[in-house]
């Protein structure tokens, strides 16, 4: 008999039960945050053409959507608003009866247990599509901060459980934290879009949220996809300024960044599995090129393996269904 001296790693893969026993990373429905697009226009829900299965909802149709999410065990949503009217300072973002504020009130009345995260930005509400105040073609950092603070406070007043600023202005976490505290919202956490790249993967979202910039691009405030160390500086600044969660966006092409941020912080790290990543999988699945269920579960599990605690994903309902089927 031959003397074979090598490691027998396959012993721990010998059966499904054995593989379950030693699995290191497990995806749970509690890890999922579902994005909802809410429109001020009182028309029936409309599907986003580039994002099959994702809809823009009027307020009166939120009840059925919330019920479906709760039935699936999804307990957190992030809201994006589509206003009827826009202006150069995005006043609808911080109006007491803005669409995100009204949607928050509706959801909290329907389901007080549902965690509502308010996306805090101006781009969906400005007529130029940028995330701040414009002067002579440039986005003004400090002037934009005051409007973002007003937006965050108005969202908290409407009942939002978490404020999620996505604008990438320097100092935005500090100013929003100060604004929330001054208004008495000491216990409202900030889920900062700490590391947000100027990515081509956002294309379908801009259709869904009607938020494409009307001139130029966002490269002066969103990050260069080529940069790694800059991401660590951004995340460290937001943590120092008072962030309670750190988002990395997008996810699939930035797993190295997720791991780097995870290694640097003890805060919960959140992956945003963005619209382009969703659309590519849905398109390939529609053509019969991939096994959608296996691809989606593998993608989201890899995000957790990279170090995230939570995942914002348009696949949330699909994943919750898969996990229920496999239970």
Coordinates of N, CA, C and O in Angstrom, one line a residue, residues 118-285:
X118 N -33.8 56.4 5.4 CA -34.0 57.5 4.4 C -32.7 57.8 3.7 O -31.7 58.2 4.3
X119 N -32.7 57.7 2.4 CA -31.6 58.1 1.6 C -31.6 59.7 1.7 O -32.6 60.3 1.4
X120 N -30.5 60.2 2.1 CA -30.4 61.7 2.3 C -29.5 62.3 1.2 O -28.3 62.3 1.4
X121 N -30.1 62.8 0.2 CA -29.4 63.4 -0.9 C -30.3 64.4 -1.6 O -31.5 64.4 -1.4
X122 N -29.7 65.1 -2.5 CA -30.5 66.2 -3.3 C -30.7 65.8 -4.7 O -31.5 66.4 -5.4
X123 N -29.9 64.9 -5.3 CA -29.9 64.7 -6.7 C -31.2 64.3 -7.3 O -31.5 64.7 -8.5
X124 N -32.1 63.6 -6.6 CA -33.4 63.3 -7.1 C -34.3 64.4 -7.1 O -35.4 64.4 -7.7
X125 N -33.9 65.5 -6.4 CA -34.8 66.7 -6.2 C -34.3 67.9 -6.9 O -35.1 68.9 -6.9
X126 N -33.1 67.9 -7.5 CA -32.6 69.1 -8.2 C -32.9 69.0 -9.6 O -32.8 67.9 -10.2
X127 N -33.1 70.1 -10.3 CA -33.4 70.1 -11.7 C -32.2 69.9 -12.5 O -32.2 69.6 -13.7
X128 N -31.0 70.0 -11.9 CA -29.7 69.7 -12.6 C -29.2 68.3 -12.3 O -28.2 67.9 -13.0
X129 N -29.8 67.6 -11.4 CA -29.4 66.2 -11.1 C -28.1 66.0 -10.3 O -27.7 64.9 -10.2
X130 N -27.5 67.1 -9.8 CA -26.4 66.9 -8.9 C -26.7 66.9 -7.5 O -27.9 67.3 -7.1
X131 N -25.8 66.5 -6.6 CA -26.1 66.2 -5.2 C -25.8 67.4 -4.3 O -25.6 67.3 -3.1
X132 N -25.8 68.6 -4.9 CA -25.6 69.8 -4.1 C -26.0 71.1 -4.9 O -26.5 71.0 -6.0
X133 N -25.6 72.2 -4.3 CA -25.8 73.5 -4.8 C -24.8 73.8 -5.9 O -23.6 73.5 -5.8
X134 N -25.3 74.3 -7.1 CA -24.4 74.6 -8.2 C -24.2 76.1 -8.3 O -25.1 76.9 -8.2
X135 N -22.9 76.4 -8.6 CA -22.6 77.8 -8.9 C -21.5 77.8 -10.0 O -20.5 77.2 -9.9
X136 N -21.8 78.4 -11.1 CA -20.9 78.5 -12.3 C -20.4 77.1 -12.7 O -19.2 76.9 -13.0
X137 N -21.3 76.1 -12.7 CA -21.0 74.8 -13.1 C -20.3 73.9 -12.1 O -20.0 72.7 -12.4
X138 N -20.1 74.4 -10.9 CA -19.4 73.6 -9.9 C -20.4 73.3 -8.7 O -21.2 74.1 -8.4
X139 N -20.2 72.1 -8.1 CA -21.0 71.7 -6.9 C -20.3 72.3 -5.7 O -19.1 72.0 -5.4
X140 N -21.0 73.2 -5.0 CA -20.4 73.8 -3.8 C -20.6 72.9 -2.6 O -21.7 72.5 -2.2
X141 N -19.5 72.6 -2.0 CA -19.5 71.7 -0.8 C -20.2 72.2 0.4 O -21.2 71.7 0.8
X142 N -19.7 73.3 1.0 CA -20.2 73.8 2.3 C -21.6 74.3 2.2 O -22.4 74.0 3.1
X143 N -22.0 75.0 1.1 CA -23.4 75.4 1.0 C -24.3 74.2 0.9 O -25.5 74.3 1.3
X144 N -23.9 73.2 0.3 CA -24.7 72.0 0.1 C -24.9 71.3 1.5 O -26.0 70.7 1.7
X145 N -24.0 71.4 2.4 CA -24.1 70.7 3.7 C -25.3 71.2 4.5 O -26.0 70.4 5.2
X146 N -25.6 72.5 4.4 CA -26.7 73.0 5.2 C -28.0 72.5 4.7 O -28.9 72.2 5.5
X147 N -28.1 72.2 3.4 CA -29.4 71.7 2.8 C -29.5 70.2 3.2 O -30.6 69.7 3.5
X148 N -28.3 69.5 3.2 CA -28.4 68.1 3.6 C -28.7 67.9 5.1 O -29.4 67.0 5.4
X149 N -28.3 68.8 5.9 CA -28.6 68.8 7.3 C -30.1 69.0 7.5 O -30.8 68.3 8.2
X150 N -30.7 70.0 6.8 CA -32.1 70.2 6.8 C -32.9 69.0 6.4 O -33.9 68.6 6.9
X151 N -32.4 68.3 5.3 CA -33.0 67.1 4.8 C -33.0 66.0 5.9 O -34.1 65.4 6.1
X152 N -31.9 65.8 6.5 CA -31.8 64.7 7.5 C -32.7 65.0 8.7 O -33.4 64.0 9.1
X153 N -32.8 66.2 9.1 CA -33.7 66.5 10.3 C -35.1 66.3 9.9 O -35.9 65.7 10.7
X154 N -35.5 66.8 8.7 CA -36.9 66.6 8.3 C -37.3 65.1 8.1 O -38.4 64.7 8.4
X155 N -36.3 64.3 7.7 CA -36.6 62.9 7.6 C -36.7 62.2 8.9 O -37.6 61.3 9.2
X156 N -35.9 62.6 9.9 CA -36.0 62.1 11.3 C -37.4 62.5 11.9 O -38.0 61.8 12.6
X157 N -37.8 63.8 11.6 CA -39.1 64.3 12.1 C -40.2 63.4 11.6 O -41.2 63.3 12.3
X158 N -40.1 63.0 10.4 CA -41.1 62.2 9.7 C -41.2 60.7 10.3 O -42.1 60.0 10.0
X159 N -40.1 60.3 11.0 CA -40.1 59.0 11.6 C -39.1 58.0 11.1 O -39.1 56.8 11.4
X160 N -38.1 58.5 10.2 CA -37.1 57.6 9.7 C -36.3 57.1 10.9 O -35.9 57.8 11.9
X161 N -35.9 55.8 10.8 CA -35.1 55.2 11.9 C -33.6 55.4 11.7 O -32.9 55.3 12.7
X162 N -33.2 55.5 10.4 CA -31.8 55.7 10.1 C -31.7 56.7 9.0 O -32.5 56.7 8.1
X163 N -30.7 57.6 9.1 CA -30.4 58.6 8.1 C -29.2 58.0 7.3 O -28.2 57.7 7.8
X164 N -29.4 58.0 5.9 CA -28.3 57.4 5.1 C -27.9 58.5 4.0 O -28.4 58.5 2.9
X165 N -26.9 59.4 4.4 CA -26.5 60.4 3.5 C -25.6 59.8 2.4 O -24.6 59.1 2.7
X166 N -25.9 60.1 1.1 CA -25.3 59.5 0.0 C -24.6 60.5 -0.9 O -24.2 60.2 -2.0
X167 N -24.4 61.7 -0.5 CA -24.0 62.8 -1.4 C -22.5 62.9 -1.6 O -22.0 63.6 -2.5
X168 N -21.7 62.4 -0.7 CA -20.2 62.4 -0.8 C -19.6 63.9 -0.7 O -18.5 64.1 -1.2
X169 N -20.3 64.8 0.0 CA -19.7 66.1 0.3 C -18.8 65.9 1.5 O -19.1 65.2 2.4
X170 N -17.6 66.6 1.5 CA -16.7 66.6 2.6 C -17.4 67.1 3.8 O -18.0 68.2 3.8
X171 N -17.3 66.4 5.0 CA -17.9 66.9 6.2 C -19.4 66.6 6.4 O -20.0 67.0 7.4
X172 N -20.0 65.8 5.5 CA -21.4 65.6 5.6 C -21.9 64.9 6.8 O -22.9 65.2 7.4
X173 N -21.1 63.9 7.3 CA -21.5 63.2 8.5 C -21.5 64.1 9.7 O -22.4 64.1 10.5
X174 N -20.4 64.9 9.8 CA -20.3 65.8 11.0 C -21.4 66.8 11.0 O -22.0 67.0 12.1
X175 N -21.8 67.4 9.9 CA -22.8 68.4 9.9 C -24.2 67.8 10.1 O -25.0 68.3 10.9
X176 N -24.4 66.6 9.6 CA -25.7 65.9 9.8 C -25.8 65.5 11.2 O -26.9 65.6 11.9
X177 N -24.8 64.9 11.8 CA -24.8 64.5 13.2 C -25.1 65.7 14.1 O -25.9 65.6 15.0
X178 N -24.4 66.8 13.8 CA -24.7 68.0 14.6 C -26.2 68.4 14.5 O -26.8 68.8 15.5
X179 N -26.7 68.4 13.3 CA -28.1 68.8 13.0 C -29.1 67.9 13.7 O -30.0 68.4 14.3
X180 N -28.8 66.6 13.7 CA -29.7 65.7 14.3 C -29.7 65.9 15.8 O -30.7 65.9 16.5
X181 N -28.5 66.1 16.4 CA -28.4 66.2 17.8 C -29.0 67.5 18.3 O -29.7 67.6 19.3
X182 N -28.8 68.6 17.5 CA -29.4 69.9 17.9 C -31.0 69.8 17.9 O -31.6 70.5 18.7
X183 N -31.5 69.0 17.0 CA -33.0 68.8 16.9 C -33.5 67.8 17.9 O -34.7 67.5 18.0
X184 N -32.6 67.2 18.7 CA -33.0 66.2 19.7 C -33.0 64.8 19.3 O -33.5 63.9 20.0
X185 N -32.5 64.5 18.1 CA -32.5 63.1 17.6 C -31.2 62.4 17.8 O -30.5 62.0 16.9
X186 N -30.8 62.4 19.1 CA -29.6 61.8 19.5 C -29.5 60.3 19.2 O -28.4 59.8 19.0
X187 N -30.6 59.6 19.2 CA -30.6 58.2 19.0 C -30.8 57.7 17.6 O -30.9 56.5 17.3
X188 N -30.9 58.7 16.6 CA -31.0 58.3 15.2 C -29.6 58.1 14.6 O -28.8 59.0 14.6
X189 N -29.3 56.8 14.2 CA -28.0 56.6 13.7 C -27.8 57.0 12.2 O -28.8 57.3 11.5
X190 N -26.6 57.2 11.8 CA -26.2 57.6 10.5 C -25.6 56.4 9.7 O -24.6 55.9 10.2
X191 N -26.2 56.0 8.6 CA -25.6 55.0 7.8 C -25.0 55.7 6.6 O -25.6 56.0 5.6
X192 N -23.7 56.0 6.7 CA -23.0 56.8 5.7 C -22.6 56.0 4.5 O -22.1 54.9 4.6
X193 N -22.9 56.6 3.3 CA -22.3 56.2 2.1 C -20.8 56.6 2.1 O -20.4 57.6 1.5
X194 N -20.1 56.0 2.9 CA -18.7 56.4 3.2 C -17.8 56.3 2.0 O -16.9 57.1 1.7
X195 N -18.0 55.2 1.3 CA -17.1 54.8 0.1 C -18.0 54.6 -1.1 O -18.6 53.6 -1.3
X196 N -18.1 55.7 -1.9 CA -19.0 55.7 -3.0 C -18.3 56.1 -4.2 O -17.8 57.2 -4.4
X197 N -18.1 55.1 -5.1 CA -17.3 55.4 -6.3 C -18.2 56.0 -7.5 O -19.4 55.7 -7.6
X198 N -17.5 56.7 -8.3 CA -18.1 57.2 -9.6 C -18.2 56.1 -10.6 O -17.4 56.0 -11.5
X199 N -19.2 55.3 -10.4 CA -19.2 54.0 -11.1 C -20.2 54.0 -12.3 O -21.3 54.6 -12.2
X200 N -19.8 53.2 -13.3 CA -20.7 52.9 -14.4 C -21.9 52.0 -14.1 O -22.8 51.8 -14.8
X201 N -21.8 51.3 -12.9 CA -22.8 50.4 -12.5 C -24.1 51.0 -12.0 O -25.0 50.3 -11.6
X202 N -24.1 52.4 -12.0 CA -25.3 53.1 -11.4 C -26.4 53.4 -12.5 O -27.4 53.9 -12.2
X203 N -26.1 53.0 -13.7 CA -27.0 53.5 -14.8 C -28.4 53.2 -14.6 O -29.3 54.1 -14.7
X204 N -28.9 51.9 -14.4 CA -30.3 51.7 -14.2 C -30.9 52.4 -13.0 O -32.1 52.8 -13.1
X205 N -30.2 52.7 -12.0 CA -30.7 53.5 -10.8 C -31.1 54.9 -11.3 O -32.1 55.4 -10.9
X206 N -30.4 55.5 -12.2 CA -30.7 56.8 -12.6 C -32.0 56.9 -13.4 O -32.7 57.9 -13.4
X207 N -32.3 55.7 -14.1 CA -33.7 55.6 -14.7 C -34.7 55.5 -13.6 O -35.7 56.2 -13.6
X208 N -34.4 54.6 -12.6 CA -35.4 54.3 -11.5 C -35.7 55.6 -10.7 O -36.8 55.8 -10.3
X209 N -34.7 56.4 -10.4 CA -34.8 57.5 -9.5 C -34.9 58.8 -10.3 O -35.0 59.9 -9.7
X210 N -34.8 58.8 -11.6 CA -34.9 60.0 -12.5 C -33.9 61.0 -12.0 O -34.2 62.1 -11.7
X211 N -32.6 60.5 -11.8 CA -31.6 61.4 -11.1 C -30.4 61.6 -11.9 O -29.3 61.9 -11.3
X212 N -30.4 61.4 -13.2 CA -29.2 61.5 -14.0 C -28.8 63.0 -14.0 O -29.6 63.9 -14.2
X213 N -27.5 63.3 -13.9 CA -27.1 64.7 -14.0 C -27.3 65.3 -15.3 O -27.1 64.6 -16.4
X214 N -27.8 66.6 -15.4 CA -28.1 67.2 -16.6 C -26.9 67.8 -17.4 O -27.0 68.1 -18.5
X215 N -25.8 67.8 -16.7 CA -24.5 68.3 -17.3 C -23.4 67.6 -16.5 O -23.5 67.4 -15.3
X216 N -22.3 67.4 -17.2 CA -21.1 66.9 -16.5 C -21.3 65.6 -15.9 O -22.1 64.7 -16.4
X217 N -20.5 65.3 -14.9 CA -20.6 64.0 -14.1 C -20.4 64.3 -12.7 O -20.4 65.4 -12.2
X218 N -20.3 63.2 -11.9 CA -20.1 63.4 -10.4 C -18.7 63.0 -10.0 O -18.5 62.7 -8.8
X219 N -17.8 63.1 -10.9 CA -16.4 62.6 -10.5 C -15.7 63.6 -9.6 O -14.6 63.2 -9.0
X220 N -16.2 64.8 -9.4 CA -15.5 65.7 -8.4 C -15.9 65.4 -7.0 O -15.3 65.9 -6.1
X221 N -17.0 64.6 -6.8 CA -17.3 64.3 -5.4 C -17.4 62.8 -5.2 O -17.2 62.3 -4.0
X222 N -17.8 62.0 -6.2 CA -17.7 60.5 -6.0 C -16.2 60.1 -6.3 O -15.5 60.8 -7.0
X223 N -15.9 58.9 -5.8 CA -14.5 58.5 -5.9 C -14.1 57.8 -7.2 O -14.9 57.2 -7.9
X224 N -12.8 58.0 -7.5 CA -12.2 57.3 -8.7 C -12.1 55.8 -8.5 O -11.5 55.4 -7.5
X225 N -12.7 55.0 -9.4 CA -12.7 53.5 -9.2 C -11.3 52.9 -9.1 O -11.1 51.8 -8.6
X226 N -10.3 53.7 -9.5 CA -8.9 53.2 -9.4 C -8.3 53.3 -8.1 O -7.2 52.7 -7.8
X227 N -8.9 54.0 -7.1 CA -8.3 54.3 -5.8 C -8.7 53.4 -4.7 O -9.9 53.1 -4.5
X228 N -7.8 52.9 -3.9 CA -8.0 52.1 -2.8 C -7.8 52.8 -1.5 O -8.6 52.8 -0.6
X229 N -6.6 53.4 -1.3 CA -6.3 54.1 -0.1 C -7.2 55.3 0.2 O -7.5 55.6 1.4
X230 N -7.7 55.9 -0.8 CA -8.7 57.0 -0.7 C -9.9 56.5 0.1 O -10.5 57.2 0.9
X231 N -10.3 55.3 -0.3 CA -11.5 54.7 0.4 C -11.3 54.6 1.9 O -12.2 54.8 2.7
X232 N -10.1 54.2 2.3 CA -9.8 54.1 3.7 C -9.8 55.4 4.4 O -10.3 55.6 5.6
X233 N -9.3 56.5 3.7 CA -9.4 57.8 4.3 C -10.8 58.3 4.4 O -11.2 58.9 5.5
X234 N -11.6 58.1 3.4 CA -13.0 58.5 3.5 C -13.8 57.8 4.6 O -14.5 58.4 5.4
X235 N -13.6 56.5 4.7 CA -14.2 55.7 5.8 C -13.8 56.2 7.2 O -14.6 56.3 8.1
X236 N -12.5 56.4 7.3 CA -12.0 56.9 8.6 C -12.5 58.2 9.0 O -12.9 58.5 10.2
X237 N -12.7 59.1 8.0 CA -13.2 60.4 8.3 C -14.7 60.3 8.8 O -15.1 61.0 9.7
X238 N -15.5 59.5 8.1 CA -16.9 59.4 8.4 C -17.0 58.8 9.8 O -17.9 59.2 10.6
X239 N -16.2 57.8 10.1 CA -16.3 57.2 11.5 C -15.9 58.2 12.5 O -16.6 58.3 13.6
X240 N -14.9 59.0 12.3 CA -14.5 60.0 13.3 C -15.6 61.1 13.4 O -15.8 61.6 14.5
X241 N -16.3 61.4 12.4 CA -17.4 62.4 12.4 C -18.7 61.9 13.0 O -19.6 62.7 13.2
X242 N -18.8 60.6 13.3 CA -20.0 60.1 14.0 C -20.8 59.1 13.2 O -22.0 58.9 13.6
X243 N -20.3 58.5 12.1 CA -21.1 57.5 11.4 C -21.3 56.3 12.3 O -20.4 55.9 13.1
X244 N -22.5 55.6 12.1 CA -22.8 54.4 12.9 C -22.7 53.2 12.0 O -22.5 52.1 12.5
X245 N -22.8 53.3 10.7 CA -22.6 52.3 9.7 C -21.8 52.9 8.6 O -21.9 54.1 8.3
X246 N -21.0 52.0 7.8 CA -20.3 52.5 6.7 C -20.7 51.7 5.5 O -20.6 50.5 5.5
X247 N -21.2 52.4 4.4 CA -21.6 51.7 3.2 C -20.4 51.7 2.2 O -19.7 52.8 2.1
X248 N -20.2 50.6 1.5 CA -19.3 50.6 0.3 C -20.2 50.3 -0.9 O -21.0 49.4 -0.9
X249 N -20.0 51.2 -1.9 CA -20.9 51.1 -3.1 C -20.1 51.5 -4.3 O -19.4 52.5 -4.3
X250 N -20.2 50.6 -5.4 CA -20.8 49.3 -5.5 C -20.2 48.2 -4.7 O -19.3 48.5 -3.9
X251 N -20.6 47.0 -5.0 CA -20.0 45.9 -4.2 C -19.2 44.9 -5.1 O -18.0 44.6 -4.7
X252 N -19.7 44.4 -6.2 CA -19.0 43.3 -6.8 C -17.6 43.6 -7.3 O -16.7 42.7 -7.2
X253 N -17.4 44.8 -7.8 CA -16.0 45.1 -8.3 C -15.2 45.7 -7.2 O -14.1 46.2 -7.4
X254 N -15.7 45.7 -5.9 CA -15.0 46.4 -4.8 C -14.9 45.5 -3.6 O -14.9 46.0 -2.5
X255 N -14.8 44.2 -3.8 CA -14.7 43.3 -2.7 C -13.4 43.6 -1.9 O -13.4 43.4 -0.7
X256 N -12.4 44.0 -2.6 CA -11.1 44.3 -1.9 C -11.3 45.5 -0.9 O -10.8 45.5 0.2
X257 N -12.1 46.4 -1.4 CA -12.4 47.6 -0.6 C -13.2 47.3 0.6 O -13.0 47.7 1.8
X258 N -14.2 46.4 0.4 CA -15.0 45.9 1.5 C -14.2 45.3 2.6 O -14.3 45.6 3.8
X259 N -13.3 44.4 2.2 CA -12.4 43.8 3.2 C -11.5 44.8 3.8 O -11.2 44.7 5.1
X260 N -10.9 45.7 3.1 CA -10.0 46.7 3.7 C -10.8 47.6 4.7 O -10.3 47.8 5.8
X261 N -12.0 48.0 4.4 CA -12.8 48.8 5.4 C -13.1 47.9 6.6 O -13.1 48.4 7.7
X262 N -13.5 46.7 6.3 CA -13.8 45.8 7.5 C -12.6 45.6 8.4 O -12.8 45.6 9.6
X263 N -11.4 45.5 7.8 CA -10.2 45.4 8.7 C -9.9 46.6 9.4 O -9.2 46.6 10.4
X264 N -10.4 47.8 9.0 CA -10.0 49.1 9.6 C -11.0 49.5 10.7 O -10.6 50.3 11.6
X265 N -12.2 49.0 10.7 CA -13.3 49.5 11.6 C -14.0 48.4 12.3 O -14.0 47.2 11.9
X266 N -14.5 48.8 13.5 CA -15.4 47.9 14.2 C -16.9 48.2 14.0 O -17.8 47.5 14.6
X267 N -17.2 49.2 13.2 CA -18.6 49.6 12.8 C -19.1 48.5 11.9 O -18.4 47.9 11.1
X268 N -20.5 48.4 11.8 CA -21.1 47.5 10.8 C -20.8 48.1 9.4 O -20.9 49.3 9.2
X269 N -20.3 47.2 8.5 CA -20.1 47.6 7.1 C -21.2 47.1 6.3 O -21.7 45.9 6.4
X270 N -21.7 47.9 5.3 CA -22.8 47.6 4.5 C -22.4 47.6 3.0 O -21.8 48.6 2.6
X271 N -22.8 46.6 2.3 CA -22.5 46.6 0.9 C -23.8 47.0 0.2 O -24.9 46.6 0.5
X272 N -23.6 47.9 -0.8 CA -24.8 48.2 -1.7 C -24.6 47.5 -3.0 O -23.7 47.8 -3.8
X273 N -25.4 46.4 -3.2 CA -25.4 45.6 -4.4 C -26.3 46.4 -5.5 O -27.5 46.3 -5.5
X274 N -25.6 47.2 -6.3 CA -26.3 48.3 -7.0 C -27.0 47.8 -8.3 O -27.0 46.7 -8.7
X275 N -27.7 48.8 -8.9 CA -28.6 48.6 -10.0 C -28.0 47.9 -11.2 O -28.6 47.0 -11.7
X276 N -26.8 48.3 -11.6 CA -26.2 47.6 -12.7 C -25.8 46.2 -12.5 O -25.9 45.3 -13.3
X277 N -25.4 45.9 -11.2 CA -25.1 44.5 -10.8 C -26.4 43.7 -10.9 O -26.4 42.5 -11.3
X278 N -27.5 44.2 -10.4 CA -28.8 43.6 -10.5 C -29.3 43.4 -11.9 O -29.7 42.2 -12.3
X279 N -29.2 44.4 -12.8 CA -29.6 44.3 -14.1 C -28.9 43.3 -15.0 O -29.5 42.6 -15.8
X280 N -27.6 43.2 -14.8 CA -26.8 42.2 -15.5 C -27.2 40.8 -15.2 O -27.4 40.0 -16.2
X281 N -27.5 40.5 -14.0 CA -27.9 39.2 -13.6 C -29.3 38.9 -14.2 O -29.5 37.8 -14.7
X282 N -30.2 39.8 -14.1 CA -31.5 39.6 -14.6 C -31.5 39.4 -16.1 O -32.3 38.6 -16.6
X283 N -30.7 40.2 -16.8 CA -30.6 40.1 -18.3 C -30.1 38.7 -18.7 O -30.6 38.0 -19.6
X284 N -29.0 38.3 -18.0 CA -28.4 37.0 -18.3 C -29.4 35.8 -18.0 O -29.5 34.9 -18.7
X285 N -30.1 36.0 -16.9 CA -31.1 35.0 -16.5 C -32.2 34.9 -17.5 O -32.7 33.8 -17.9

